Amino acid sequence: MGALVVGWSVLPPRQRLHTAQPLPTEGTQHPLNGWVKLDSQGVVTIMLAKSEMGQGVSTALAMVLADEMEADWSRVRTETAPIDPIYNNIATVVDSLPFHPDDRGALRQVASWMTAKTLREIGVMMTGGSSSIKDLWLPMREAGALARQLLVDAAATQWAVPASDCKADSGRVLHPASGRVLHYGELASAAAARPMPAQAVLKQVGEFRLIGTPLPRTDSAAKTDGSARFGIDARPLGLLYASVRMCPTLGGQVAQLDDAAARALPGVRQVVTLPALHGSTAGVAVIADSWWQAHTAVQALGVQWEAGPAGLISSAEQMDALARVLDTESGWSYYSTGDVDQALTGAASTLKAEYRAPWLAHMPMEPMNCTVQFKDGQATVWAATQVPGLTRMAVAQVLGIEQTQVTVHVPFLGGGFGRRLEIDVMAQAAFIARHANGAPVQTLWSREEDTTHDFYRPACVARWEAGLGAKGQLLGVRVLSAGQMIVPQVLGRVFGLPAAGPDKTSAEGAFDQPYEWPAARIAHQAVALPVPVGFWRSVGHSHQAFFKESFVDELAVAVGQDAVAYRLALLARHPRHAAVLKAAAQAAGWGQPLPAAPDGAPRARGVALHQSFGSIVAQVVEVSVDRTKNIRVHRVVSAVDCGLVVNPQLVAQQIESAVVMGLSAALWGGVTIDKGQVRQTNFHDQPALRMAE
């Protein structure tokens, strides 16, 4: 057995080119591999294995394949990929291994290799972890290059000339010596019938024609004229609607139900008692002819609730409890260098700070929804999901059928931010559809149910401590944070599995940064609380970055140094990070005087530098505080190094949206829990930044 394991480990990962079942085709389409189809009119259809939720991935990934294929961009279309192992996300899990970015050692290489191989066998088709381009950069380039080679070989065979004498160019194959030209559509059938080349010949960076250009988004027109279809727009024939009401206390359940009044209301078809499914809180649902009828009826149900363990907790008490944990525990060390205890003991002075971050709700603009039809032992699902494979699994489990009997359609997502990595809503929708006598049912949560029954960004408390020498030089830093771990919860509610070992997402943003601490210990203490938590945009970075950069500013102030200069001194061996910081500072006019705000309040600048998910970002923010202590953000300047850029327009849009979401969370975000119940319910008490702001 040991020999078999060793043998398997040295083999290359399983291929990511061909699906287990042939791609579905229409008309004259011919699959050239598992990522692209070509029809006789020269229309190139690229399979999208990632969910489009506003981030522009449907454009960027299409550009990657189309460039290598030498496709005519005006004839490129996209289609949602079926569920298949070649589309499993490898990069997200590999990147979640708890290694520092500067660690290039053998252990990391072996762990990454083995993880990638394992995920090709048992992985998940997923859009998450800011990984779409990274995960599919090579597979989609190879798919495009191999498709191009098939077309060139088919043309060369037809002309009876060497393939090396032919050239692909913008949807055509040329034979320069004779001036002959064949369009891709004319070669589709012959190319699909040819044997696959042994190896893809990829372009060099300088040969890219589409990659690196600001092409308009492929989804812009549909989202502008209203023809785009999101999960909430599913309208199969005979559609019914379901509204859900869950126990107000997180994790609670139904103790007693009186449904007589609700059943008497117009349009009501069925009342369903919901169990807890894949992390959801138990509750009730009403199926009716319209969603408003269902929503009105579900509010009319007479329900007595039984609170679960969360009924005893409040957010204020739990935050204080997290702080007390820091008094007694030392946590799991994610990064250590030098002798930090000696550095702090021998310091001429020390600097200490404690930071707190609250639970946060996702609140994507499209409310949580899923449409399921269960008829004749088959299920059809329309779900705005980041995990189509897990959606299929959950629906099959609830309905007691095989996964092959479940078809999943993934339309546009009206925002995700990690909330649509969960499968609770899909499981609920399947359970409700069992009671609809074969009719399709759209389960749609109200905004209030969504806000009060989310999987929240974990609350966290962190203490930073630094030792300074007699001349103010930094000797070492010690960091300890406390909060819930996300990965164990997700593995438990999705797969029913326990989790072992550290969860990188708890401490990311603190331990994995470029600052060259003379000595350091950066640790996190996991704390179990009965609050459901999940992946929220940028996950641990969303609060740990704030802690870290705030403390670096405290250090700079303590020693009387400029905030940018102080950071640069800690980046001597990290020139890329230093370059990004300098670029942001220069573009923002760092060090130059600022005029007062329109209301006369002094205006000031702040700076931050952070690395997450492979990108380095520096920002300079201009702010003022008025007489009533209201913070006004006037300007944000961002510099980004994310490696080779596929579409600069998409990068700009991502940064703009990150600024808006980050400011919304920083200025107004926060979930308050009282006796196990979330008090925020809608955008009026959990605002998002608006255009005027």
mmCIF file with all atom_site columns, C-alpha atoms in Angstrom, residues 15-25 29-38 44-50 61 65 69 77-88 120 125 136 138-148 150 191-192 194 196-197:
data_model
loop_
_atom_site.group_PDB
_atom_site.id
_atom_site.type_symbol
_atom_site.label_atom_id
_atom_site.label_alt_id
_atom_site.label_comp_id
_atom_site.label_asym_id
_atom_site.label_entity_id
_atom_site.label_seq_id
_atom_site.pdbx_PDB_ins_code
_atom_site.Cartn_x
_atom_site.Cartn_y
_atom_site.Cartn_z
_atom_site.occupancy
_atom_site.B_iso_or_equiv
_atom_site.pdbx_formal_charge
_atom_site.auth_seq_id
_atom_site.auth_comp_id
_atom_site.auth_asym_id
_atom_site.auth_atom_id
_atom_site.pdbx_PDB_model_num
ATOM 1  C CA . GLN A 1 15  ? -5.751  16.152 -16.694 1.00 0.00 ? 15  GLN A CA 1
ATOM 2  C CA . ARG A 1 16  ? -7.944  19.266 -16.747 1.00 0.00 ? 16  ARG A CA 1
ATOM 3  C CA . LEU A 1 17  ? -8.740  19.236 -20.453 1.00 0.00 ? 17  LEU A CA 1
ATOM 4  C CA . HIS A 1 18  ? -11.499 16.714 -21.174 1.00 0.00 ? 18  HIS A CA 1
ATOM 5  C CA . THR A 1 19  ? -14.804 16.281 -19.362 1.00 0.00 ? 19  THR A CA 1
ATOM 6  C CA . ALA A 1 20  ? -16.056 12.856 -18.323 1.00 0.00 ? 20  ALA A CA 1
ATOM 7  C CA . GLN A 1 21  ? -19.141 13.321 -20.524 1.00 0.00 ? 21  GLN A CA 1
ATOM 8  C CA . PRO A 1 22  ? -19.150 15.105 -23.906 1.00 0.00 ? 22  PRO A CA 1
ATOM 9  C CA . LEU A 1 23  ? -20.147 18.752 -23.736 1.00 0.00 ? 23  LEU A CA 1
ATOM 10 C CA . PRO A 1 24  ? -23.773 19.438 -24.699 1.00 0.00 ? 24  PRO A CA 1
ATOM 11 C CA . THR A 1 25  ? -24.017 20.910 -28.196 1.00 0.00 ? 25  THR A CA 1
ATOM 12 C CA . GLN A 1 29  ? -21.360 23.056 -32.558 1.00 0.00 ? 29  GLN A CA 1
ATOM 13 C CA . HIS A 1 30  ? -18.333 20.795 -32.145 1.00 0.00 ? 30  HIS A CA 1
ATOM 14 C CA . PRO A 1 31  ? -16.441 20.460 -28.832 1.00 0.00 ? 31  PRO A CA 1
ATOM 15 C CA . LEU A 1 32  ? -12.695 20.885 -29.326 1.00 0.00 ? 32  LEU A CA 1
ATOM 16 C CA . ASN A 1 33  ? -12.060 20.028 -25.646 1.00 0.00 ? 33  ASN A CA 1
ATOM 17 C CA . GLY A 1 34  ? -13.835 20.483 -22.315 1.00 0.00 ? 34  GLY A CA 1
ATOM 18 C CA . TRP A 1 35  ? -13.475 24.270 -22.426 1.00 0.00 ? 35  TRP A CA 1
ATOM 19 C CA . VAL A 1 36  ? -14.494 25.375 -25.910 1.00 0.00 ? 36  VAL A CA 1
ATOM 20 C CA . LYS A 1 37  ? -16.967 24.611 -28.699 1.00 0.00 ? 37  LYS A CA 1
ATOM 21 C CA . LEU A 1 38  ? -16.893 25.881 -32.282 1.00 0.00 ? 38  LEU A CA 1
ATOM 22 C CA . VAL A 1 44  ? -16.591 30.223 -30.344 1.00 0.00 ? 44  VAL A CA 1
ATOM 23 C CA . THR A 1 45  ? -18.413 29.180 -27.164 1.00 0.00 ? 45  THR A CA 1
ATOM 24 C CA . ILE A 1 46  ? -16.222 29.169 -24.077 1.00 0.00 ? 46  ILE A CA 1
ATOM 25 C CA . MET A 1 47  ? -17.290 27.150 -21.047 1.00 0.00 ? 47  MET A CA 1
ATOM 26 C CA . LEU A 1 48  ? -17.319 29.159 -17.821 1.00 0.00 ? 48  LEU A CA 1
ATOM 27 C CA . ALA A 1 49  ? -16.542 27.083 -14.761 1.00 0.00 ? 49  ALA A CA 1
ATOM 28 C CA . LYS A 1 50  ? -16.728 30.111 -12.457 1.00 0.00 ? 50  LYS A CA 1
ATOM 29 C CA . LEU A 1 61  ? -11.580 33.989 -18.551 1.00 0.00 ? 61  LEU A CA 1
ATOM 30 C CA . LEU A 1 65  ? -8.820  31.209 -23.821 1.00 0.00 ? 65  LEU A CA 1
ATOM 31 C CA . MET A 1 69  ? -6.999  30.210 -29.580 1.00 0.00 ? 69  MET A CA 1
ATOM 32 C CA . ARG A 1 77  ? -19.711 33.639 -26.548 1.00 0.00 ? 77  ARG A CA 1
ATOM 33 C CA . THR A 1 78  ? -19.795 32.102 -23.064 1.00 0.00 ? 78  THR A CA 1
ATOM 34 C CA . GLU A 1 79  ? -21.833 29.288 -21.541 1.00 0.00 ? 79  GLU A CA 1
ATOM 35 C CA . THR A 1 80  ? -22.009 27.922 -18.015 1.00 0.00 ? 80  THR A CA 1
ATOM 36 C CA . ALA A 1 81  ? -19.930 24.766 -17.729 1.00 0.00 ? 81  ALA A CA 1
ATOM 37 C CA . PRO A 1 82  ? -21.500 21.517 -16.564 1.00 0.00 ? 82  PRO A CA 1
ATOM 38 C CA . ILE A 1 83  ? -20.440 19.981 -13.261 1.00 0.00 ? 83  ILE A CA 1
ATOM 39 C CA . ASP A 1 84  ? -17.278 17.990 -13.899 1.00 0.00 ? 84  ASP A CA 1
ATOM 40 C CA . PRO A 1 85  ? -13.999 17.274 -12.037 1.00 0.00 ? 85  PRO A CA 1
ATOM 41 C CA . ILE A 1 86  ? -11.867 19.201 -14.556 1.00 0.00 ? 86  ILE A CA 1
ATOM 42 C CA . TYR A 1 87  ? -13.554 22.380 -13.315 1.00 0.00 ? 87  TYR A CA 1
ATOM 43 C CA . ASN A 1 88  ? -12.705 21.757 -9.645  1.00 0.00 ? 88  ASN A CA 1
ATOM 44 C CA . ARG A 1 120 ? -8.290  16.771 -8.756  1.00 0.00 ? 120 ARG A CA 1
ATOM 45 C CA . MET A 1 125 ? -16.231 23.199 -8.360  1.00 0.00 ? 125 MET A CA 1
ATOM 46 C CA . LEU A 1 136 ? -7.784  28.602 -14.603 1.00 0.00 ? 136 LEU A CA 1
ATOM 47 C CA . LEU A 1 138 ? -3.047  27.574 -17.299 1.00 0.00 ? 138 LEU A CA 1
ATOM 48 C CA . PRO A 1 139 ? -5.929  25.155 -18.076 1.00 0.00 ? 139 PRO A CA 1
ATOM 49 C CA . MET A 1 140 ? -7.776  27.696 -20.206 1.00 0.00 ? 140 MET A CA 1
ATOM 50 C CA . ARG A 1 141 ? -4.634  28.828 -21.985 1.00 0.00 ? 141 ARG A CA 1
ATOM 51 C CA . GLU A 1 142 ? -3.788  25.199 -22.771 1.00 0.00 ? 142 GLU A CA 1
ATOM 52 C CA . ALA A 1 143 ? -7.339  24.577 -23.955 1.00 0.00 ? 143 ALA A CA 1
ATOM 53 C CA . GLY A 1 144 ? -7.166  27.582 -26.269 1.00 0.00 ? 144 GLY A CA 1
ATOM 54 C CA . ALA A 1 145 ? -3.725  26.716 -27.573 1.00 0.00 ? 145 ALA A CA 1
ATOM 55 C CA . LEU A 1 146 ? -4.708  23.099 -28.301 1.00 0.00 ? 146 LEU A CA 1
ATOM 56 C CA . ALA A 1 147 ? -7.875  24.263 -30.082 1.00 0.00 ? 147 ALA A CA 1
ATOM 57 C CA . ARG A 1 148 ? -5.743  26.590 -32.197 1.00 0.00 ? 148 ARG A CA 1
ATOM 58 C CA . LEU A 1 150 ? -6.272  21.491 -34.076 1.00 0.00 ? 150 LEU A CA 1
ATOM 59 C CA . ALA A 1 191 ? -10.659 20.021 -36.301 1.00 0.00 ? 191 ALA A CA 1
ATOM 60 C CA . ALA A 1 192 ? -12.961 18.237 -33.851 1.00 0.00 ? 192 ALA A CA 1
ATOM 61 C CA . ARG A 1 194 ? -8.491  15.190 -35.296 1.00 0.00 ? 194 ARG A CA 1
ATOM 62 C CA . MET A 1 196 ? -5.460  15.907 -29.735 1.00 0.00 ? 196 MET A CA 1
ATOM 63 C CA . PRO A 1 197 ? -1.883  17.273 -29.980 1.00 0.00 ? 197 PRO A CA 1
#
